[in-house]
mmCIF file of C-alpha atoms in Angstrom:
data_model
loop_
_atom_site.group_PDB
_atom_site.id
_atom_site.type_symbol
_atom_site.label_atom_id
_atom_site.label_comp_id
_atom_site.label_asym_id
_atom_site.label_seq_id
_atom_site.Cartn_x
_atom_site.Cartn_y
_atom_site.Cartn_z
ATOM 1 C CA UNK V 1 -11.742 -9.944 42.281
ATOM 2 C CA UNK V 2 -9.735 -7.183 43.930
ATOM 3 C CA UNK V 3 -8.746 -9.358 46.910
ATOM 4 C CA UNK V 4 -7.427 -12.098 44.642
ATOM 5 C CA UNK V 5 -5.531 -9.570 42.550
ATOM 6 C CA UNK V 6 -3.924 -8.068 45.649
ATOM 7 C CA UNK V 7 -2.787 -11.523 46.821
ATOM 8 C CA UNK V 8 -1.504 -12.330 43.340
ATOM 9 C CA UNK V 9 0.297 -8.983 43.224
ATOM 10 C CA UNK V 10 2.080 -9.667 46.527
ATOM 11 C CA UNK V 11 2.959 -13.215 45.458
ATOM 12 C CA UNK V 12 4.315 -12.162 42.082
ATOM 13 C CA UNK V 13 6.307 -9.294 43.610
ATOM 14 C CA UNK V 14 8.065 -11.770 45.918
ATOM 15 C CA UNK V 15 9.215 -14.078 43.097
ATOM 16 C CA UNK V 16 12.753 -14.116 41.804
ATOM 17 C CA UNK V 17 13.146 -12.529 38.366
ATOM 18 C CA UNK V 18 15.226 -15.462 37.158
ATOM 19 C CA UNK V 19 12.542 -17.949 38.191
ATOM 20 C CA UNK V 20 11.627 -20.190 35.244
ATOM 21 C CA UNK V 21 8.271 -21.108 36.736
ATOM 22 C CA UNK V 22 5.323 -21.747 34.405
ATOM 23 C CA UNK V 23 3.719 -18.741 36.118
ATOM 24 C CA UNK V 24 5.521 -16.425 33.695
ATOM 25 C CA UNK V 25 3.860 -18.333 30.858
ATOM 26 C CA UNK V 26 0.288 -18.160 32.190
ATOM 27 C CA UNK V 27 0.294 -14.832 34.024
ATOM 28 C CA UNK V 28 0.241 -12.677 30.869
ATOM 29 C CA UNK V 29 -2.719 -14.717 29.564
ATOM 30 C CA UNK V 30 -4.534 -14.318 32.869
ATOM 31 C CA UNK V 31 -4.011 -10.547 32.838
ATOM 32 C CA UNK V 32 -5.018 -10.382 29.182
ATOM 33 C CA UNK V 33 -8.333 -12.082 29.960
ATOM 34 C CA UNK V 34 -8.877 -10.072 33.136
ATOM 35 C CA UNK V 35 -8.294 -6.757 31.381
ATOM 36 C CA UNK V 36 -10.498 -7.803 28.472
ATOM 37 C CA UNK V 37 -13.368 -8.414 30.921
ATOM 38 C CA UNK V 38 -12.607 -5.272 33.002
ATOM 39 C CA UNK V 39 -12.205 -2.170 30.819
ATOM 40 C CA UNK V 40 -10.776 -0.047 33.643
ATOM 41 C CA UNK V 41 -8.253 -2.646 34.765
ATOM 42 C CA UNK V 42 -5.221 -0.366 34.392
ATOM 43 C CA UNK V 43 -6.641 1.899 37.094
ATOM 44 C CA UNK V 44 -6.148 -0.966 39.557
ATOM 45 C CA UNK V 45 -2.894 -0.668 41.535
ATOM 46 C CA UNK V 46 -2.725 -4.477 41.663
ATOM 47 C CA UNK V 47 -2.847 -4.803 37.879
ATOM 48 C CA UNK V 48 -0.201 -2.105 37.449
ATOM 49 C CA UNK V 49 2.009 -3.773 40.058
ATOM 50 C CA UNK V 50 1.672 -7.196 38.407
ATOM 51 C CA UNK V 51 2.316 -5.614 34.999
ATOM 52 C CA UNK V 52 5.422 -3.937 36.369
ATOM 53 C CA UNK V 53 6.768 -7.173 37.849
ATOM 54 C CA UNK V 54 6.007 -8.985 34.582
ATOM 55 C CA UNK V 55 7.868 -6.309 32.637
ATOM 56 C CA UNK V 56 10.869 -6.555 34.967
ATOM 57 C CA UNK V 57 10.906 -10.309 34.457
ATOM 58 C CA UNK V 58 10.805 -9.963 30.676
ATOM 59 C CA UNK V 59 13.545 -7.334 30.834
ATOM 60 C CA UNK V 60 15.847 -9.889 32.432
ATOM 61 C CA UNK V 61 15.121 -12.845 30.149
ATOM 62 C CA UNK V 62 17.894 -14.384 28.107
ATOM 63 C CA UNK V 63 17.761 -16.425 24.931
ATOM 64 C CA UNK V 64 18.252 -19.529 27.103
ATOM 65 C CA UNK V 65 14.754 -19.134 28.627
ATOM 66 C CA UNK V 66 12.744 -22.350 28.141
ATOM 67 C CA UNK V 67 9.767 -21.818 25.808
ATOM 68 C CA UNK V 68 11.043 -18.320 25.007
ATOM 69 C CA UNK V 69 8.846 -17.841 21.941
ATOM 70 C CA UNK V 70 5.661 -18.973 23.682
ATOM 71 C CA UNK V 71 6.349 -16.925 26.798
ATOM 72 C CA UNK V 72 7.228 -13.848 24.712
ATOM 73 C CA UNK V 73 4.135 -14.196 22.518
ATOM 74 C CA UNK V 74 1.889 -14.444 25.592
ATOM 75 C CA UNK V 75 3.445 -11.330 27.082
ATOM 76 C CA UNK V 76 3.196 -9.321 23.861
ATOM 77 C CA UNK V 77 -0.386 -10.550 23.417
ATOM 78 C CA UNK V 78 -1.197 -9.219 26.894
ATOM 79 C CA UNK V 79 0.335 -5.832 26.101
ATOM 80 C CA UNK V 80 -1.310 -5.681 22.698
ATOM 81 C CA UNK V 81 -4.655 -6.609 24.236
ATOM 82 C CA UNK V 82 -4.552 -3.390 26.228
ATOM 83 C CA UNK V 83 -5.148 -1.294 23.101
ATOM 84 C CA UNK V 84 -8.731 -0.545 24.151
ATOM 85 C CA UNK V 85 -7.735 0.506 27.697
ATOM 86 C CA UNK V 86 -7.749 4.204 28.588
ATOM 87 C CA UNK V 87 -4.446 4.244 30.483
ATOM 88 C CA UNK V 88 -2.539 2.085 28.003
ATOM 89 C CA UNK V 89 -0.132 4.847 26.937
ATOM 90 C CA UNK V 90 0.918 5.460 30.536
ATOM 91 C CA UNK V 91 1.684 1.745 30.973
ATOM 92 C CA UNK V 92 3.493 1.522 27.618
ATOM 93 C CA UNK V 93 5.708 4.476 28.611
ATOM 94 C CA UNK V 94 6.884 2.883 31.863
ATOM 95 C CA UNK V 95 10.599 2.201 31.596
ATOM 96 C CA UNK V 96 10.262 -1.430 32.706
ATOM 97 C CA UNK V 97 7.687 -2.091 29.955
ATOM 98 C CA UNK V 98 9.797 -0.326 27.334
ATOM 99 C CA UNK V 99 12.904 -2.256 28.374
ATOM 100 C CA UNK V 100 11.028 -5.561 28.395
ATOM 101 C CA UNK V 101 9.850 -5.136 24.808
ATOM 102 C CA UNK V 102 13.291 -3.987 23.654
ATOM 103 C CA UNK V 103 14.918 -6.938 25.426
ATOM 104 C CA UNK V 104 12.573 -9.371 23.698
ATOM 105 C CA UNK V 105 13.328 -7.774 20.369
ATOM 106 C CA UNK V 106 17.043 -8.304 20.992
ATOM 107 C CA UNK V 107 16.952 -11.902 22.242
ATOM 108 C CA UNK V 108 14.284 -13.474 20.048
ATOM 109 C CA UNK V 109 15.498 -15.393 17.020
ATOM 110 C CA UNK V 110 12.359 -16.960 15.594
ATOM 111 C CA UNK V 111 11.176 -14.800 12.713
ATOM 112 C CA UNK V 112 7.487 -15.207 13.569
ATOM 113 C CA UNK V 113 7.937 -14.079 17.167
ATOM 114 C CA UNK V 114 10.117 -11.124 16.176
ATOM 115 C CA UNK V 115 7.383 -10.197 13.696
ATOM 116 C CA UNK V 116 4.811 -10.272 16.525
ATOM 117 C CA UNK V 117 6.923 -7.823 18.547
ATOM 118 C CA UNK V 118 7.415 -5.571 15.518
ATOM 119 C CA UNK V 119 3.669 -5.523 14.820
ATOM 120 C CA UNK V 120 3.015 -4.588 18.442
ATOM 121 C CA UNK V 121 5.536 -1.771 18.195
ATOM 122 C CA UNK V 122 3.901 -0.541 15.023
ATOM 123 C CA UNK V 123 0.567 -0.357 16.887
ATOM 124 C CA UNK V 124 1.805 1.509 19.938
ATOM 125 C CA UNK V 125 4.363 3.838 18.410
ATOM 126 C CA UNK V 126 1.573 5.889 16.852
ATOM 127 C CA UNK V 127 1.479 7.703 20.192
ATOM 128 C CA UNK V 128 4.152 10.397 20.343
ATOM 129 C CA UNK V 129 4.661 9.953 24.097
ATOM 130 C CA UNK V 130 5.165 6.220 23.724
ATOM 131 C CA UNK V 131 7.506 6.733 20.745
ATOM 132 C CA UNK V 132 9.640 9.111 22.775
ATOM 133 C CA UNK V 133 9.852 6.648 25.674
ATOM 134 C CA UNK V 134 11.001 3.830 23.365
ATOM 135 C CA UNK V 135 13.435 6.049 21.485
ATOM 136 C CA UNK V 136 15.031 7.244 24.727
ATOM 137 C CA UNK V 137 15.597 3.626 25.795
ATOM 138 C CA UNK V 138 17.410 2.628 22.583
ATOM 139 C CA UNK V 139 14.736 1.195 20.309
ATOM 140 C CA UNK V 140 16.528 2.451 17.198
ATOM 141 C CA UNK V 141 19.691 0.518 18.097
ATOM 142 C CA UNK V 142 17.641 -2.635 18.709
ATOM 143 C CA UNK V 143 15.826 -2.290 15.394
ATOM 144 C CA UNK V 144 19.179 -1.961 13.629
ATOM 145 C CA UNK V 145 20.365 -5.091 15.414
ATOM 146 C CA UNK V 146 17.255 -7.022 14.337
ATOM 147 C CA UNK V 147 17.748 -5.787 10.779
ATOM 148 C CA UNK V 148 21.401 -6.866 10.813
ATOM 149 C CA UNK V 149 20.493 -10.322 12.139
ATOM 150 C CA UNK V 150 17.913 -10.731 9.372
ATOM 151 C CA UNK V 151 20.417 -9.608 6.751
ATOM 152 C CA UNK V 152 23.049 -12.030 8.079
ATOM 153 C CA UNK V 153 20.519 -14.867 7.992
ATOM 154 C CA UNK V 154 19.576 -14.006 4.413
ATOM 155 C CA UNK V 155 23.251 -13.999 3.373
ATOM 156 C CA UNK V 156 23.873 -17.292 5.180
ATOM 157 C CA UNK V 157 20.882 -18.882 3.436
ATOM 158 C CA UNK V 158 22.012 -17.520 0.062
ATOM 159 C CA UNK V 159 25.506 -18.972 0.573
ATOM 160 C CA UNK V 160 24.052 -22.357 1.515
ATOM 161 C CA UNK V 161 21.802 -22.308 -1.542
ATOM 162 C CA UNK V 162 24.755 -21.341 -3.747
ATOM 163 C CA UNK V 163 26.827 -24.156 -2.262
ATOM 164 C CA UNK V 164 24.031 -26.657 -2.879
ATOM 165 C CA UNK V 165 23.673 -25.406 -6.453
ATOM 166 C CA UNK V 166 27.415 -25.848 -7.084
ATOM 167 C CA UNK V 167 27.264 -29.405 -5.757
ATOM 168 C CA UNK V 168 24.315 -30.118 -8.032
ATOM 169 C CA UNK V 169 26.158 -28.668 -11.067
ATOM 170 C CA UNK V 170 29.223 -30.776 -10.249
ATOM 171 C CA UNK V 171 27.039 -33.876 -9.953
ATOM 172 C CA UNK V 172 25.450 -33.109 -13.317
ATOM 173 C CA UNK V 173 28.852 -32.616 -14.951
ATOM 174 C CA UNK V 174 30.018 -35.998 -13.668
ATOM 175 C CA UNK V 175 26.897 -37.739 -14.911
ATOM 176 C CA UNK V 176 27.285 -36.325 -18.429
#
């Protein structure tokens, strides 16, 4: 196992961050399964290196990323799956991991995927050290941005509903 992980670590480290390869879709799932089967996985330098490269990739994603929701959900599922690992807090505090989660929070638009990220944050921010790391990297600003986007969407939907209602009332008035 260790030899394969070392090769994978070197391969992943040599990839371009902007690469849209399917690897970024399957790698979080692979690590999730590997760490589930190996309780001490975060003690492995290869796993930490791959996790770091993954985090750097997710920090640089844009909303134009193909399959953004699926890729983001796989990554957050990997991170969330580490809850039973001893060294999880140390990984969650790493700046590249913090920035990757914050970036996803800022670029995701699908309500379900944003909710997945928020639920993950709720799980991990119980740790004071992790909370401090996220706060120092601007989590509060990102949460305000997400809240504003949701409020704007609600207002837009309300205006559309109001417009549709007015059209319906006008149609009814003409019929009578």
